[in-house]
Amino acid sequence: MNTTPTPPLTATDLAVDASGLVKDFGSFRAVDGIDLQVRRGEVFGVLGPNGAGKTTMLSMLATLLPIDGGSARIFGVDVASSPHQVRQLVGVTGQYASVDENLTAFENLYLFGRLLGLPKAKAKSTGSDLLDRFDLTDAADRRISNFSGGMRRRLDLAASLIARPPLTFLDEPTTGLDPRTRGQMWDTIRELVAQGSTILLTTQYLDEADQLADRIAVIDRGRKVAEGTADELKASVGNSTLQLRLEDRDDTTRAAAVVARVLGEHPVLTPESGGLNIALADANRAADVLIALRESAISISTAAVQQPTLDEVFLAITGHHSDNETEEVA
């Protein structure tokens, strides 16, 4: 077995190198000391609920908001001191489409190309190529006001790629899309990475992070609370999870005490539905829990043992689900 340690990352390995990022809005601290390292050529997922600080952090990295504390470099270029240079290295697709509804799809891409300094002929050919790449050629001459939400999102992503940036920030790119269109966006993101792009993806969809991200940072209330691959994060809450639903939800607290006595660990509770999610280092311990609950006269309506999901990881790490926060501040 090879025991040679993995060499530490160097500045040349990193697309994003951020340390201690802080952003305040008055007395509210939206981002509270986040460290982030994104390797070149990977999809790095930033997972968290609305209001966690994901968009605010991304906006600082993209030079859209000033950094109040800490530092950040994009491909070695300091974000605070060289914002114009950083903007040449990144493309940004925000939560809301930035295209002009009064223009056609082609006119939007041509306009963005000219604003980015492309000659007329190059702006035209780039716009046509991107429309073809994102399966929008048939809609090239349609006004954006007649586009579906999914078509707008694809066009917005196409616009962010006109300058072919080595790093693309995608801020919740599939929010509000139907499952089919989400799948198309996922395929597009995978294609970009296969062609050498680096992607920093923020999302509140756990399955999206699981499907796309090479590594994931979990953000909650402005702080990074965990980081790793999807498998590493899942392993952090146990190799298996015993999911129980009780016949009487009023037994939830008593059942939790029984689990704690048997396993020495407290389960994650959803008392409104009489549910318990119990991390198991050994799946065989599920039988011990079930026997103890029966001996305590606690009736179970359903029980299942399965590998943990990212939703369970988030719940175990933060104490709440990924979708019960307020809206993002910025």
PDB file of C-alpha atoms in Angstrom, residues 43-46 54-55 58 92-97 134 149-158 160 168-178 181-190 192 199-205 208-209 212:
ATOM      1  CA  VAL A  43     -16.847  21.599  -9.413  1.00  0.00           C
ATOM      2  CA  PHE A  44     -16.876  22.965  -5.881  1.00  0.00           C
ATOM      3  CA  GLY A  45     -20.299  23.062  -4.278  1.00  0.00           C
ATOM      4  CA  VAL A  46     -21.332  25.540  -1.595  1.00  0.00           C
ATOM      5  CA  LYS A  54     -23.757  31.786  -0.051  1.00  0.00           C
ATOM      6  CA  THR A  55     -24.651  34.574  -2.468  1.00  0.00           C
ATOM      7  CA  LEU A  58     -19.843  34.584  -4.032  1.00  0.00           C
ATOM      8  CA  VAL A  92     -21.029  34.958 -13.159  1.00  0.00           C
ATOM      9  CA  THR A  93     -24.525  33.537 -13.475  1.00  0.00           C
ATOM     10  CA  GLY A  94     -26.701  34.902 -10.695  1.00  0.00           C
ATOM     11  CA  GLN A  95     -29.983  33.712  -9.243  1.00  0.00           C
ATOM     12  CA  TYR A  96     -31.926  35.940 -11.608  1.00  0.00           C
ATOM     13  CA  ALA A  97     -31.356  36.180 -15.351  1.00  0.00           C
ATOM     14  CA  PHE A 134     -27.133  25.505 -25.313  1.00  0.00           C
ATOM     15  CA  GLY A 149     -37.653  30.048 -17.169  1.00  0.00           C
ATOM     16  CA  GLY A 150     -35.360  27.218 -18.204  1.00  0.00           C
ATOM     17  CA  MET A 151     -34.506  28.877 -21.522  1.00  0.00           C
ATOM     18  CA  ARG A 152     -33.654  32.129 -19.739  1.00  0.00           C
ATOM     19  CA  ARG A 153     -31.353  30.305 -17.328  1.00  0.00           C
ATOM     20  CA  ARG A 154     -29.551  28.585 -20.205  1.00  0.00           C
ATOM     21  CA  LEU A 155     -29.167  31.873 -22.068  1.00  0.00           C
ATOM     22  CA  ASP A 156     -27.881  33.567 -18.917  1.00  0.00           C
ATOM     23  CA  LEU A 157     -25.264  30.835 -18.498  1.00  0.00           C
ATOM     24  CA  ALA A 158     -24.338  31.178 -22.174  1.00  0.00           C
ATOM     25  CA  SER A 160     -21.445  34.301 -18.779  1.00  0.00           C
ATOM     26  CA  THR A 168     -17.447  30.367 -13.560  1.00  0.00           C
ATOM     27  CA  PHE A 169     -19.579  31.254 -10.544  1.00  0.00           C
ATOM     28  CA  LEU A 170     -23.031  29.671 -10.687  1.00  0.00           C
ATOM     29  CA  ASP A 171     -25.348  31.011  -8.002  1.00  0.00           C
ATOM     30  CA  GLU A 172     -28.239  28.557  -7.594  1.00  0.00           C
ATOM     31  CA  PRO A 173     -28.425  28.018 -11.365  1.00  0.00           C
ATOM     32  CA  THR A 174     -31.391  25.621 -11.318  1.00  0.00           C
ATOM     33  CA  THR A 175     -33.665  27.375  -8.833  1.00  0.00           C
ATOM     34  CA  GLY A 176     -37.250  27.207 -10.048  1.00  0.00           C
ATOM     35  CA  LEU A 177     -36.543  24.896 -12.979  1.00  0.00           C
ATOM     36  CA  ASP A 178     -38.523  21.764 -13.760  1.00  0.00           C
ATOM     37  CA  THR A 181     -34.501  21.452 -17.469  1.00  0.00           C
ATOM     38  CA  ARG A 182     -32.480  20.944 -14.297  1.00  0.00           C
ATOM     39  CA  GLY A 183     -31.051  17.792 -15.841  1.00  0.00           C
ATOM     40  CA  GLN A 184     -30.106  19.731 -18.983  1.00  0.00           C
ATOM     41  CA  MET A 185     -28.320  22.348 -16.872  1.00  0.00           C
ATOM     42  CA  TRP A 186     -26.456  19.608 -15.005  1.00  0.00           C
ATOM     43  CA  ASP A 187     -25.289  18.131 -18.313  1.00  0.00           C
ATOM     44  CA  THR A 188     -24.098  21.570 -19.430  1.00  0.00           C
ATOM     45  CA  ILE A 189     -22.130  22.072 -16.222  1.00  0.00           C
ATOM     46  CA  ARG A 190     -20.476  18.654 -16.611  1.00  0.00           C
ATOM     47  CA  LEU A 192     -17.940  22.813 -19.104  1.00  0.00           C
ATOM     48  CA  ILE A 199     -17.022  25.805 -11.420  1.00  0.00           C
ATOM     49  CA  LEU A 200     -17.977  27.295  -8.049  1.00  0.00           C
ATOM     50  CA  LEU A 201     -21.611  26.311  -7.561  1.00  0.00           C
ATOM     51  CA  THR A 202     -23.901  27.528  -4.792  1.00  0.00           C
ATOM     52  CA  THR A 203     -27.056  25.555  -4.208  1.00  0.00           C
ATOM     53  CA  GLN A 204     -29.705  24.741  -1.634  1.00  0.00           C
ATOM     54  CA  TYR A 205     -30.540  21.501  -3.450  1.00  0.00           C
ATOM     55  CA  GLU A 208     -27.607  18.887  -6.964  1.00  0.00           C
ATOM     56  CA  ALA A 209     -24.506  19.054  -4.778  1.00  0.00           C
ATOM     57  CA  LEU A 212     -22.264  17.623  -9.496  1.00  0.00           C
TER      58      LEU A 212
END
